[in-house]
């Protein structure tokens, strides 16, 4: 036989031909048999060298909020489940507000930013009472934070759809920072913990939750919003005022804001370059799973965010959050954070006189005339301001202020006597105790002057007198008063229970030359001003040339050189 000839046939070719004709290999058949036998014998599976992937939907662990409200404040709450391959374990991601804030959460739309913010807020609310933690919600998106509005911890929620409320909330947050800075400086405390140790006063920790920041980047209000957010990011943490912001893109935030961000969390982002901007060039690409995110701790780790409730459906979850908020509110009996004060678009007589601040003024014998837009508190005449002047610029202002004055006077108790100087019989059925006609006015002022002198020597008087003087400029020459006598009645009379309220058109009163009008005008300490402060030069108050025009139902209340835009009653009972 030659060297190239085989002694035996090559059987492998036959095997290959045979295997190709069958549907499974020997190896597959053996594995299948072993699997079947193991199932029959219930043999447990051996441990795998790696953990299973994180679940796509995870619910936060139960938190006994009733019990936690009775314990000390705890700002570390479960936010999701961490996957730590290097340690072969998975464990809860505990978000420590004191350590992580200010924080930013970035992810493309629809991948769970608002839900994650809900989880953070809800778990903080479950972990702490409303006296320990409080929330201010800035929702610039599609109402993702709205289900949290009724939590007893929530001061209020504002967004771009209500600019007045938004700007009020921003001013409230600025005042909060200023007040806490002043408090801390008084005791030389550099942070909340030191302040509480020095004073024993327990201030609530504040969380300002900002959702969908991107939506303000092209808005005209951005400069004002960023001004406040920058302060919160820069100064807030030491003062116990923390902020967490969500955005679609990290670069939508200004560089000055990013420089002071403490912790960055990312969810799935369509733009892959965003991962590099967030976590650097070594950041892995995230899976397109809602709630799947990354956070840098000792290393960059994946996590799956917890849902705020047991409901994966958005509507069902929102309902469950509202129900939780209702139960919490019914349970909590302590003080609640103050809401952003807002007035209705139309103020009715019933609403106005139903306000506590209006009732309080009347109970003290003061005359409420309007509600300040910024605070919603009642303003009007207080006796310590000597006398009061109403200067209207429009018929609507005149009608509203006069009707409010008359109703307010009617609600005073029987110790107040109400007079009106009425030359044209316009007030015959207006509820005044005495109507002073042109024939009576000279003698009336003589009697008032004599009463002032008598009461200065006999201070045990009981009755007080309100004297309403409408149409001052036209009627002033008929009063038969000298400047000296009028000054005595006005300045000394107010100290013995005799109070004057004057009314006339602003343009007439501020330009009148008669001596009576001059005395009244020159001594004004408190008044209603019908125009913008910047539109006149007589009443001394801080001018703002950006002050908006006076609305149909508005007026400026001026007291002690400070002007407050106020709203008038526009709807009267029949």
JSON list of C-alpha atoms in Angstrom, two decimals, residues 338-534:
[
{"chain": "A", "resi": 338, "resn": "UNK", "atom": "CA", "xyz": [-48.52, 78.64, 53.86]},
{"chain": "A", "resi": 339, "resn": "UNK", "atom": "CA", "xyz": [-50.01, 78.56, 50.36]},
{"chain": "A", "resi": 340, "resn": "UNK", "atom": "CA", "xyz": [-49.06, 81.17, 47.80]},
{"chain": "A", "resi": 341, "resn": "UNK", "atom": "CA", "xyz": [-51.64, 83.89, 48.51]},
{"chain": "A", "resi": 342, "resn": "UNK", "atom": "CA", "xyz": [-53.89, 84.42, 45.49]},
{"chain": "A", "resi": 343, "resn": "UNK", "atom": "CA", "xyz": [-57.02, 86.44, 44.86]},
{"chain": "A", "resi": 344, "resn": "UNK", "atom": "CA", "xyz": [-59.87, 85.40, 42.55]},
{"chain": "A", "resi": 345, "resn": "UNK", "atom": "CA", "xyz": [-60.09, 87.23, 39.24]},
{"chain": "A", "resi": 346, "resn": "UNK", "atom": "CA", "xyz": [-63.33, 88.85, 40.38]},
{"chain": "A", "resi": 347, "resn": "UNK", "atom": "CA", "xyz": [-63.77, 89.89, 44.01]},
{"chain": "A", "resi": 348, "resn": "UNK", "atom": "CA", "xyz": [-67.33, 89.75, 45.24]},
{"chain": "A", "resi": 349, "resn": "UNK", "atom": "CA", "xyz": [-68.78, 91.58, 48.23]},
{"chain": "A", "resi": 350, "resn": "UNK", "atom": "CA", "xyz": [-69.33, 88.24, 49.94]},
{"chain": "A", "resi": 351, "resn": "UNK", "atom": "CA", "xyz": [-65.74, 87.13, 49.35]},
{"chain": "A", "resi": 352, "resn": "UNK", "atom": "CA", "xyz": [-64.27, 90.44, 50.50]},
{"chain": "A", "resi": 353, "resn": "UNK", "atom": "CA", "xyz": [-66.17, 90.69, 53.78]},
{"chain": "A", "resi": 354, "resn": "UNK", "atom": "CA", "xyz": [-65.62, 86.99, 54.42]},
{"chain": "A", "resi": 355, "resn": "UNK", "atom": "CA", "xyz": [-61.84, 87.42, 54.61]},
{"chain": "A", "resi": 356, "resn": "UNK", "atom": "CA", "xyz": [-60.31, 87.09, 58.07]},
{"chain": "A", "resi": 357, "resn": "UNK", "atom": "CA", "xyz": [-58.13, 90.17, 57.58]},
{"chain": "A", "resi": 358, "resn": "UNK", "atom": "CA", "xyz": [-61.23, 92.23, 56.67]},
{"chain": "A", "resi": 359, "resn": "UNK", "atom": "CA", "xyz": [-63.11, 90.99, 59.72]},
{"chain": "A", "resi": 360, "resn": "UNK", "atom": "CA", "xyz": [-60.12, 91.77, 61.91]},
{"chain": "A", "resi": 361, "resn": "UNK", "atom": "CA", "xyz": [-59.91, 95.35, 60.65]},
{"chain": "A", "resi": 362, "resn": "UNK", "atom": "CA", "xyz": [-63.60, 95.93, 61.26]},
{"chain": "A", "resi": 363, "resn": "UNK", "atom": "CA", "xyz": [-63.38, 94.43, 64.76]},
{"chain": "A", "resi": 364, "resn": "UNK", "atom": "CA", "xyz": [-60.69, 97.02, 65.57]},
{"chain": "A", "resi": 365, "resn": "UNK", "atom": "CA", "xyz": [-62.76, 99.89, 64.21]},
{"chain": "A", "resi": 366, "resn": "UNK", "atom": "CA", "xyz": [-60.69, 100.20, 61.03]},
{"chain": "A", "resi": 367, "resn": "UNK", "atom": "CA", "xyz": [-62.10, 100.62, 57.52]},
{"chain": "A", "resi": 368, "resn": "UNK", "atom": "CA", "xyz": [-61.07, 97.92, 54.98]},
{"chain": "A", "resi": 369, "resn": "UNK", "atom": "CA", "xyz": [-61.27, 99.10, 51.37]},
{"chain": "A", "resi": 370, "resn": "UNK", "atom": "CA", "xyz": [-59.22, 96.68, 49.22]},
{"chain": "A", "resi": 371, "resn": "UNK", "atom": "CA", "xyz": [-57.10, 93.50, 49.21]},
{"chain": "A", "resi": 372, "resn": "UNK", "atom": "CA", "xyz": [-53.39, 93.63, 48.41]},
{"chain": "A", "resi": 373, "resn": "UNK", "atom": "CA", "xyz": [-52.55, 91.48, 45.37]},
{"chain": "A", "resi": 374, "resn": "UNK", "atom": "CA", "xyz": [-49.24, 90.23, 46.77]},
{"chain": "A", "resi": 375, "resn": "UNK", "atom": "CA", "xyz": [-50.44, 89.15, 50.21]},
{"chain": "A", "resi": 376, "resn": "UNK", "atom": "CA", "xyz": [-54.28, 89.11, 49.82]},
{"chain": "A", "resi": 377, "resn": "UNK", "atom": "CA", "xyz": [-54.45, 91.02, 53.13]},
{"chain": "A", "resi": 378, "resn": "UNK", "atom": "CA", "xyz": [-56.98, 93.81, 53.68]},
{"chain": "A", "resi": 379, "resn": "UNK", "atom": "CA", "xyz": [-55.88, 97.45, 53.56]},
{"chain": "A", "resi": 380, "resn": "UNK", "atom": "CA", "xyz": [-57.65, 100.69, 54.26]},
{"chain": "A", "resi": 381, "resn": "UNK", "atom": "CA", "xyz": [-57.85, 103.31, 56.97]},
{"chain": "A", "resi": 382, "resn": "UNK", "atom": "CA", "xyz": [-56.25, 102.78, 60.36]},
{"chain": "A", "resi": 383, "resn": "UNK", "atom": "CA", "xyz": [-56.73, 105.55, 62.98]},
{"chain": "A", "resi": 384, "resn": "UNK", "atom": "CA", "xyz": [-53.00, 105.81, 63.70]},
{"chain": "A", "resi": 385, "resn": "UNK", "atom": "CA", "xyz": [-52.62, 107.27, 60.18]},
{"chain": "A", "resi": 386, "resn": "UNK", "atom": "CA", "xyz": [-54.43, 110.45, 61.38]},
{"chain": "A", "resi": 387, "resn": "UNK", "atom": "CA", "xyz": [-56.81, 110.70, 58.40]},
{"chain": "A", "resi": 388, "resn": "UNK", "atom": "CA", "xyz": [-57.30, 108.98, 55.05]},
{"chain": "A", "resi": 389, "resn": "UNK", "atom": "CA", "xyz": [-57.63, 110.18, 51.47]},
{"chain": "A", "resi": 390, "resn": "UNK", "atom": "CA", "xyz": [-59.24, 108.33, 48.55]},
{"chain": "A", "resi": 391, "resn": "UNK", "atom": "CA", "xyz": [-58.06, 109.63, 45.17]},
{"chain": "A", "resi": 392, "resn": "UNK", "atom": "CA", "xyz": [-59.72, 107.77, 42.33]},
{"chain": "A", "resi": 393, "resn": "UNK", "atom": "CA", "xyz": [-58.71, 107.99, 38.68]},
{"chain": "A", "resi": 394, "resn": "UNK", "atom": "CA", "xyz": [-61.68, 106.16, 37.14]},
{"chain": "A", "resi": 395, "resn": "UNK", "atom": "CA", "xyz": [-65.43, 105.97, 37.80]},
{"chain": "A", "resi": 396, "resn": "UNK", "atom": "CA", "xyz": [-65.04, 102.25, 38.54]},
{"chain": "A", "resi": 397, "resn": "UNK", "atom": "CA", "xyz": [-62.58, 103.02, 41.33]},
{"chain": "A", "resi": 398, "resn": "UNK", "atom": "CA", "xyz": [-64.88, 105.69, 42.74]},
{"chain": "A", "resi": 399, "resn": "UNK", "atom": "CA", "xyz": [-67.96, 103.45, 42.76]},
{"chain": "A", "resi": 400, "resn": "UNK", "atom": "CA", "xyz": [-66.18, 100.45, 44.27]},
{"chain": "A", "resi": 401, "resn": "UNK", "atom": "CA", "xyz": [-64.31, 102.36, 46.97]},
{"chain": "A", "resi": 402, "resn": "UNK", "atom": "CA", "xyz": [-67.35, 104.37, 48.04]},
{"chain": "A", "resi": 403, "resn": "UNK", "atom": "CA", "xyz": [-69.60, 101.32, 48.25]},
{"chain": "A", "resi": 404, "resn": "UNK", "atom": "CA", "xyz": [-66.93, 99.41, 50.19]},
{"chain": "A", "resi": 405, "resn": "UNK", "atom": "CA", "xyz": [-66.52, 102.35, 52.55]},
{"chain": "A", "resi": 406, "resn": "UNK", "atom": "CA", "xyz": [-70.24, 102.58, 53.21]},
{"chain": "A", "resi": 407, "resn": "UNK", "atom": "CA", "xyz": [-70.62, 98.84, 53.86]},
{"chain": "A", "resi": 408, "resn": "UNK", "atom": "CA", "xyz": [-67.53, 98.79, 56.09]},
{"chain": "A", "resi": 409, "resn": "UNK", "atom": "CA", "xyz": [-68.87, 101.70, 58.14]},
{"chain": "A", "resi": 410, "resn": "UNK", "atom": "CA", "xyz": [-72.22, 99.93, 58.51]},
{"chain": "A", "resi": 411, "resn": "UNK", "atom": "CA", "xyz": [-70.49, 96.92, 60.06]},
{"chain": "A", "resi": 412, "resn": "UNK", "atom": "CA", "xyz": [-68.89, 98.91, 62.90]},
{"chain": "A", "resi": 413, "resn": "UNK", "atom": "CA", "xyz": [-70.47, 98.55, 66.32]},
{"chain": "A", "resi": 414, "resn": "UNK", "atom": "CA", "xyz": [-72.80, 101.10, 67.95]},
{"chain": "A", "resi": 415, "resn": "UNK", "atom": "CA", "xyz": [-69.91, 102.99, 69.57]},
{"chain": "A", "resi": 416, "resn": "UNK", "atom": "CA", "xyz": [-69.12, 104.57, 66.19]},
{"chain": "A", "resi": 417, "resn": "UNK", "atom": "CA", "xyz": [-71.11, 107.54, 64.88]},
{"chain": "A", "resi": 418, "resn": "UNK", "atom": "CA", "xyz": [-70.94, 108.02, 61.11]},
{"chain": "A", "resi": 419, "resn": "UNK", "atom": "CA", "xyz": [-71.28, 111.42, 59.39]},
{"chain": "A", "resi": 420, "resn": "UNK", "atom": "CA", "xyz": [-71.20, 112.41, 55.71]},
{"chain": "A", "resi": 421, "resn": "UNK", "atom": "CA", "xyz": [-70.77, 115.90, 54.26]},
{"chain": "A", "resi": 422, "resn": "UNK", "atom": "CA", "xyz": [-73.51, 115.82, 51.60]},
{"chain": "A", "resi": 423, "resn": "UNK", "atom": "CA", "xyz": [-74.35, 119.04, 49.75]},
{"chain": "A", "resi": 424, "resn": "UNK", "atom": "CA", "xyz": [-76.32, 117.35, 46.98]},
{"chain": "A", "resi": 425, "resn": "UNK", "atom": "CA", "xyz": [-78.34, 114.80, 49.00]},
{"chain": "A", "resi": 426, "resn": "UNK", "atom": "CA", "xyz": [-76.55, 111.87, 47.38]},
{"chain": "A", "resi": 427, "resn": "UNK", "atom": "CA", "xyz": [-76.28, 109.85, 50.59]},
{"chain": "A", "resi": 428, "resn": "UNK", "atom": "CA", "xyz": [-79.77, 110.05, 52.07]},
{"chain": "A", "resi": 429, "resn": "UNK", "atom": "CA", "xyz": [-80.23, 106.27, 52.18]},
{"chain": "A", "resi": 430, "resn": "UNK", "atom": "CA", "xyz": [-76.62, 105.19, 52.70]},
{"chain": "A", "resi": 431, "resn": "UNK", "atom": "CA", "xyz": [-76.78, 104.30, 56.38]},
{"chain": "A", "resi": 432, "resn": "UNK", "atom": "CA", "xyz": [-74.99, 107.33, 57.86]},
{"chain": "A", "resi": 433, "resn": "UNK", "atom": "CA", "xyz": [-76.10, 108.46, 61.29]},
{"chain": "A", "resi": 434, "resn": "UNK", "atom": "CA", "xyz": [-76.04, 112.13, 60.31]},
{"chain": "A", "resi": 435, "resn": "UNK", "atom": "CA", "xyz": [-75.99, 113.91, 56.95]},
{"chain": "A", "resi": 436, "resn": "UNK", "atom": "CA", "xyz": [-74.36, 117.33, 57.03]},
{"chain": "A", "resi": 437, "resn": "UNK", "atom": "CA", "xyz": [-75.78, 119.69, 54.42]},
{"chain": "A", "resi": 438, "resn": "UNK", "atom": "CA", "xyz": [-74.28, 122.92, 53.12]},
{"chain": "A", "resi": 439, "resn": "UNK", "atom": "CA", "xyz": [-76.40, 124.91, 55.59]},
{"chain": "A", "resi": 440, "resn": "UNK", "atom": "CA", "xyz": [-75.10, 122.85, 58.52]},
{"chain": "A", "resi": 441, "resn": "UNK", "atom": "CA", "xyz": [-71.43, 122.39, 57.61]},
{"chain": "A", "resi": 442, "resn": "UNK", "atom": "CA", "xyz": [-70.01, 125.57, 59.19]},
{"chain": "A", "resi": 443, "resn": "UNK", "atom": "CA", "xyz": [-71.64, 124.91, 62.54]},
{"chain": "A", "resi": 444, "resn": "UNK", "atom": "CA", "xyz": [-70.75, 121.22, 62.31]},
{"chain": "A", "resi": 445, "resn": "UNK", "atom": "CA", "xyz": [-67.01, 121.90, 62.07]},
{"chain": "A", "resi": 446, "resn": "UNK", "atom": "CA", "xyz": [-67.23, 124.31, 65.01]},
{"chain": "A", "resi": 447, "resn": "UNK", "atom": "CA", "xyz": [-68.85, 121.59, 67.10]},
{"chain": "A", "resi": 448, "resn": "UNK", "atom": "CA", "xyz": [-66.20, 119.07, 66.05]},
{"chain": "A", "resi": 449, "resn": "UNK", "atom": "CA", "xyz": [-63.42, 121.48, 67.06]},
{"chain": "A", "resi": 450, "resn": "UNK", "atom": "CA", "xyz": [-65.09, 122.03, 70.44]},
{"chain": "A", "resi": 451, "resn": "UNK", "atom": "CA", "xyz": [-65.45, 118.25, 70.88]},
{"chain": "A", "resi": 452, "resn": "UNK", "atom": "CA", "xyz": [-61.74, 117.77, 70.19]},
{"chain": "A", "resi": 453, "resn": "UNK", "atom": "CA", "xyz": [-60.83, 120.34, 72.87]},
{"chain": "A", "resi": 454, "resn": "UNK", "atom": "CA", "xyz": [-63.25, 118.79, 75.36]},
{"chain": "A", "resi": 455, "resn": "UNK", "atom": "CA", "xyz": [-61.99, 115.25, 74.83]},
{"chain": "A", "resi": 456, "resn": "UNK", "atom": "CA", "xyz": [-58.39, 116.32, 75.26]},
{"chain": "A", "resi": 457, "resn": "UNK", "atom": "CA", "xyz": [-59.32, 117.26, 78.82]},
{"chain": "A", "resi": 458, "resn": "UNK", "atom": "CA", "xyz": [-61.82, 114.42, 79.32]},
{"chain": "A", "resi": 459, "resn": "UNK", "atom": "CA", "xyz": [-60.26, 111.29, 77.79]},
{"chain": "A", "resi": 460, "resn": "UNK", "atom": "CA", "xyz": [-62.88, 108.92, 79.18]},
{"chain": "A", "resi": 461, "resn": "UNK", "atom": "CA", "xyz": [-65.00, 109.11, 76.00]},
{"chain": "A", "resi": 462, "resn": "UNK", "atom": "CA", "xyz": [-66.70, 105.99, 74.59]},
{"chain": "A", "resi": 463, "resn": "UNK", "atom": "CA", "xyz": [-68.12, 106.96, 71.20]},
{"chain": "A", "resi": 464, "resn": "UNK", "atom": "CA", "xyz": [-65.89, 107.52, 68.17]},
{"chain": "A", "resi": 465, "resn": "UNK", "atom": "CA", "xyz": [-66.70, 109.50, 65.07]},
{"chain": "A", "resi": 466, "resn": "UNK", "atom": "CA", "xyz": [-66.09, 108.82, 61.40]},
{"chain": "A", "resi": 467, "resn": "UNK", "atom": "CA", "xyz": [-66.58, 111.81, 59.09]},
{"chain": "A", "resi": 468, "resn": "UNK", "atom": "CA", "xyz": [-66.72, 111.09, 55.36]},
{"chain": "A", "resi": 469, "resn": "UNK", "atom": "CA", "xyz": [-65.98, 114.07, 53.10]},
{"chain": "A", "resi": 470, "resn": "UNK", "atom": "CA", "xyz": [-66.58, 113.28, 49.38]},
{"chain": "A", "resi": 471, "resn": "UNK", "atom": "CA", "xyz": [-65.97, 115.80, 46.56]},
{"chain": "A", "resi": 472, "resn": "UNK", "atom": "CA", "xyz": [-63.49, 117.69, 48.74]},
{"chain": "A", "resi": 473, "resn": "UNK", "atom": "CA", "xyz": [-62.19, 120.21, 46.20]},
{"chain": "A", "resi": 474, "resn": "UNK", "atom": "CA", "xyz": [-65.60, 121.44, 45.04]},
{"chain": "A", "resi": 475, "resn": "UNK", "atom": "CA", "xyz": [-66.96, 121.82, 48.57]},
{"chain": "A", "resi": 476, "resn": "UNK", "atom": "CA", "xyz": [-63.86, 122.93, 50.52]},
{"chain": "A", "resi": 477, "resn": "UNK", "atom": "CA", "xyz": [-64.60, 126.68, 50.36]},
{"chain": "A", "resi": 478, "resn": "UNK", "atom": "CA", "xyz": [-67.96, 126.08, 52.04]},
{"chain": "A", "resi": 479, "resn": "UNK", "atom": "CA", "xyz": [-66.44, 124.59, 55.19]},
{"chain": "A", "resi": 480, "resn": "UNK", "atom": "CA", "xyz": [-65.63, 128.03, 56.66]},
{"chain": "A", "resi": 481, "resn": "UNK", "atom": "CA", "xyz": [-62.43, 126.64, 58.20]},
{"chain": "A", "resi": 482, "resn": "UNK", "atom": "CA", "xyz": [-59.01, 128.20, 58.49]},
{"chain": "A", "resi": 483, "resn": "UNK", "atom": "CA", "xyz": [-55.92, 126.12, 57.80]},
{"chain": "A", "resi": 484, "resn": "UNK", "atom": "CA", "xyz": [-55.04, 126.17, 61.50]},
{"chain": "A", "resi": 485, "resn": "UNK", "atom": "CA", "xyz": [-58.46, 124.99, 62.60]},
{"chain": "A", "resi": 486, "resn": "UNK", "atom": "CA", "xyz": [-58.46, 122.18, 60.04]},
{"chain": "A", "resi": 487, "resn": "UNK", "atom": "CA", "xyz": [-54.99, 121.00, 61.12]},
{"chain": "A", "resi": 488, "resn": "UNK", "atom": "CA", "xyz": [-56.14, 120.93, 64.74]},
{"chain": "A", "resi": 489, "resn": "UNK", "atom": "CA", "xyz": [-59.22, 118.90, 63.87]},
{"chain": "A", "resi": 490, "resn": "UNK", "atom": "CA", "xyz": [-57.24, 116.45, 61.74]},
{"chain": "A", "resi": 491, "resn": "UNK", "atom": "CA", "xyz": [-54.15, 115.90, 63.86]},
{"chain": "A", "resi": 492, "resn": "UNK", "atom": "CA", "xyz": [-55.51, 116.30, 67.35]},
{"chain": "A", "resi": 493, "resn": "UNK", "atom": "CA", "xyz": [-58.91, 114.87, 66.52]},
{"chain": "A", "resi": 494, "resn": "UNK", "atom": "CA", "xyz": [-57.49, 111.49, 65.50]},
{"chain": "A", "resi": 495, "resn": "UNK", "atom": "CA", "xyz": [-55.98, 111.10, 68.97]},
{"chain": "A", "resi": 496, "resn": "UNK", "atom": "CA", "xyz": [-59.40, 111.51, 70.61]},
{"chain": "A", "resi": 497, "resn": "UNK", "atom": "CA", "xyz": [-61.51, 109.26, 68.38]},
{"chain": "A", "resi": 498, "resn": "UNK", "atom": "CA", "xyz": [-62.47, 111.66, 65.56]},
{"chain": "A", "resi": 499, "resn": "UNK", "atom": "CA", "xyz": [-61.43, 110.41, 62.13]},
{"chain": "A", "resi": 500, "resn": "UNK", "atom": "CA", "xyz": [-61.77, 111.97, 58.67]},
{"chain": "A", "resi": 501, "resn": "UNK", "atom": "CA", "xyz": [-61.91, 110.20, 55.31]},
{"chain": "A", "resi": 502, "resn": "UNK", "atom": "CA", "xyz": [-61.68, 112.47, 52.25]},
{"chain": "A", "resi": 503, "resn": "UNK", "atom": "CA", "xyz": [-62.43, 111.52, 48.65]},
{"chain": "A", "resi": 504, "resn": "UNK", "atom": "CA", "xyz": [-62.00, 113.21, 45.28]},
{"chain": "A", "resi": 505, "resn": "UNK", "atom": "CA", "xyz": [-60.58, 112.72, 41.81]},
{"chain": "A", "resi": 506, "resn": "UNK", "atom": "CA", "xyz": [-56.81, 112.33, 41.94]},
{"chain": "A", "resi": 507, "resn": "UNK", "atom": "CA", "xyz": [-56.13, 114.92, 39.25]},
{"chain": "A", "resi": 508, "resn": "UNK", "atom": "CA", "xyz": [-58.29, 117.53, 41.01]},
{"chain": "A", "resi": 509, "resn": "UNK", "atom": "CA", "xyz": [-56.99, 117.01, 44.52]},
{"chain": "A", "resi": 510, "resn": "UNK", "atom": "CA", "xyz": [-53.30, 116.98, 43.58]},
{"chain": "A", "resi": 511, "resn": "UNK", "atom": "CA", "xyz": [-53.60, 120.24, 41.65]},
{"chain": "A", "resi": 512, "resn": "UNK", "atom": "CA", "xyz": [-56.14, 122.17, 43.77]},
{"chain": "A", "resi": 513, "resn": "UNK", "atom": "CA", "xyz": [-55.07, 125.60, 45.09]},
{"chain": "A", "resi": 514, "resn": "UNK", "atom": "CA", "xyz": [-57.60, 126.17, 47.87]},
{"chain": "A", "resi": 515, "resn": "UNK", "atom": "CA", "xyz": [-56.10, 126.13, 51.39]},
{"chain": "A", "resi": 516, "resn": "UNK", "atom": "CA", "xyz": [-58.28, 123.27, 52.66]},
{"chain": "A", "resi": 517, "resn": "UNK", "atom": "CA", "xyz": [-57.26, 120.92, 49.84]},
{"chain": "A", "resi": 518, "resn": "UNK", "atom": "CA", "xyz": [-53.62, 121.91, 50.34]},
{"chain": "A", "resi": 519, "resn": "UNK", "atom": "CA", "xyz": [-53.71, 121.03, 54.05]},
{"chain": "A", "resi": 520, "resn": "UNK", "atom": "CA", "xyz": [-55.27, 117.66, 53.31]},
{"chain": "A", "resi": 521, "resn": "UNK", "atom": "CA", "xyz": [-52.86, 116.95, 50.46]},
{"chain": "A", "resi": 522, "resn": "UNK", "atom": "CA", "xyz": [-49.71, 118.01, 52.30]},
{"chain": "A", "resi": 523, "resn": "UNK", "atom": "CA", "xyz": [-50.36, 115.86, 55.35]},
{"chain": "A", "resi": 524, "resn": "UNK", "atom": "CA", "xyz": [-51.22, 112.57, 53.63]},
{"chain": "A", "resi": 525, "resn": "UNK", "atom": "CA", "xyz": [-49.76, 109.58, 55.44]},
{"chain": "A", "resi": 526, "resn": "UNK", "atom": "CA", "xyz": [-52.08, 106.97, 53.97]},
{"chain": "A", "resi": 527, "resn": "UNK", "atom": "CA", "xyz": [-54.22, 107.01, 50.85]},
{"chain": "A", "resi": 528, "resn": "UNK", "atom": "CA", "xyz": [-55.69, 105.23, 47.84]},
{"chain": "A", "resi": 529, "resn": "UNK", "atom": "CA", "xyz": [-53.94, 106.37, 44.66]},
{"chain": "A", "resi": 530, "resn": "UNK", "atom": "CA", "xyz": [-55.82, 105.80, 41.40]},
{"chain": "A", "resi": 531, "resn": "UNK", "atom": "CA", "xyz": [-52.81, 105.82, 39.06]},
{"chain": "A", "resi": 532, "resn": "UNK", "atom": "CA", "xyz": [-49.37, 104.28, 38.98]},
{"chain": "A", "resi": 533, "resn": "UNK", "atom": "CA", "xyz": [-47.00, 105.84, 41.50]},
{"chain": "A", "resi": 534, "resn": "UNK", "atom": "CA", "xyz": [-44.69, 106.80, 38.64]}
]
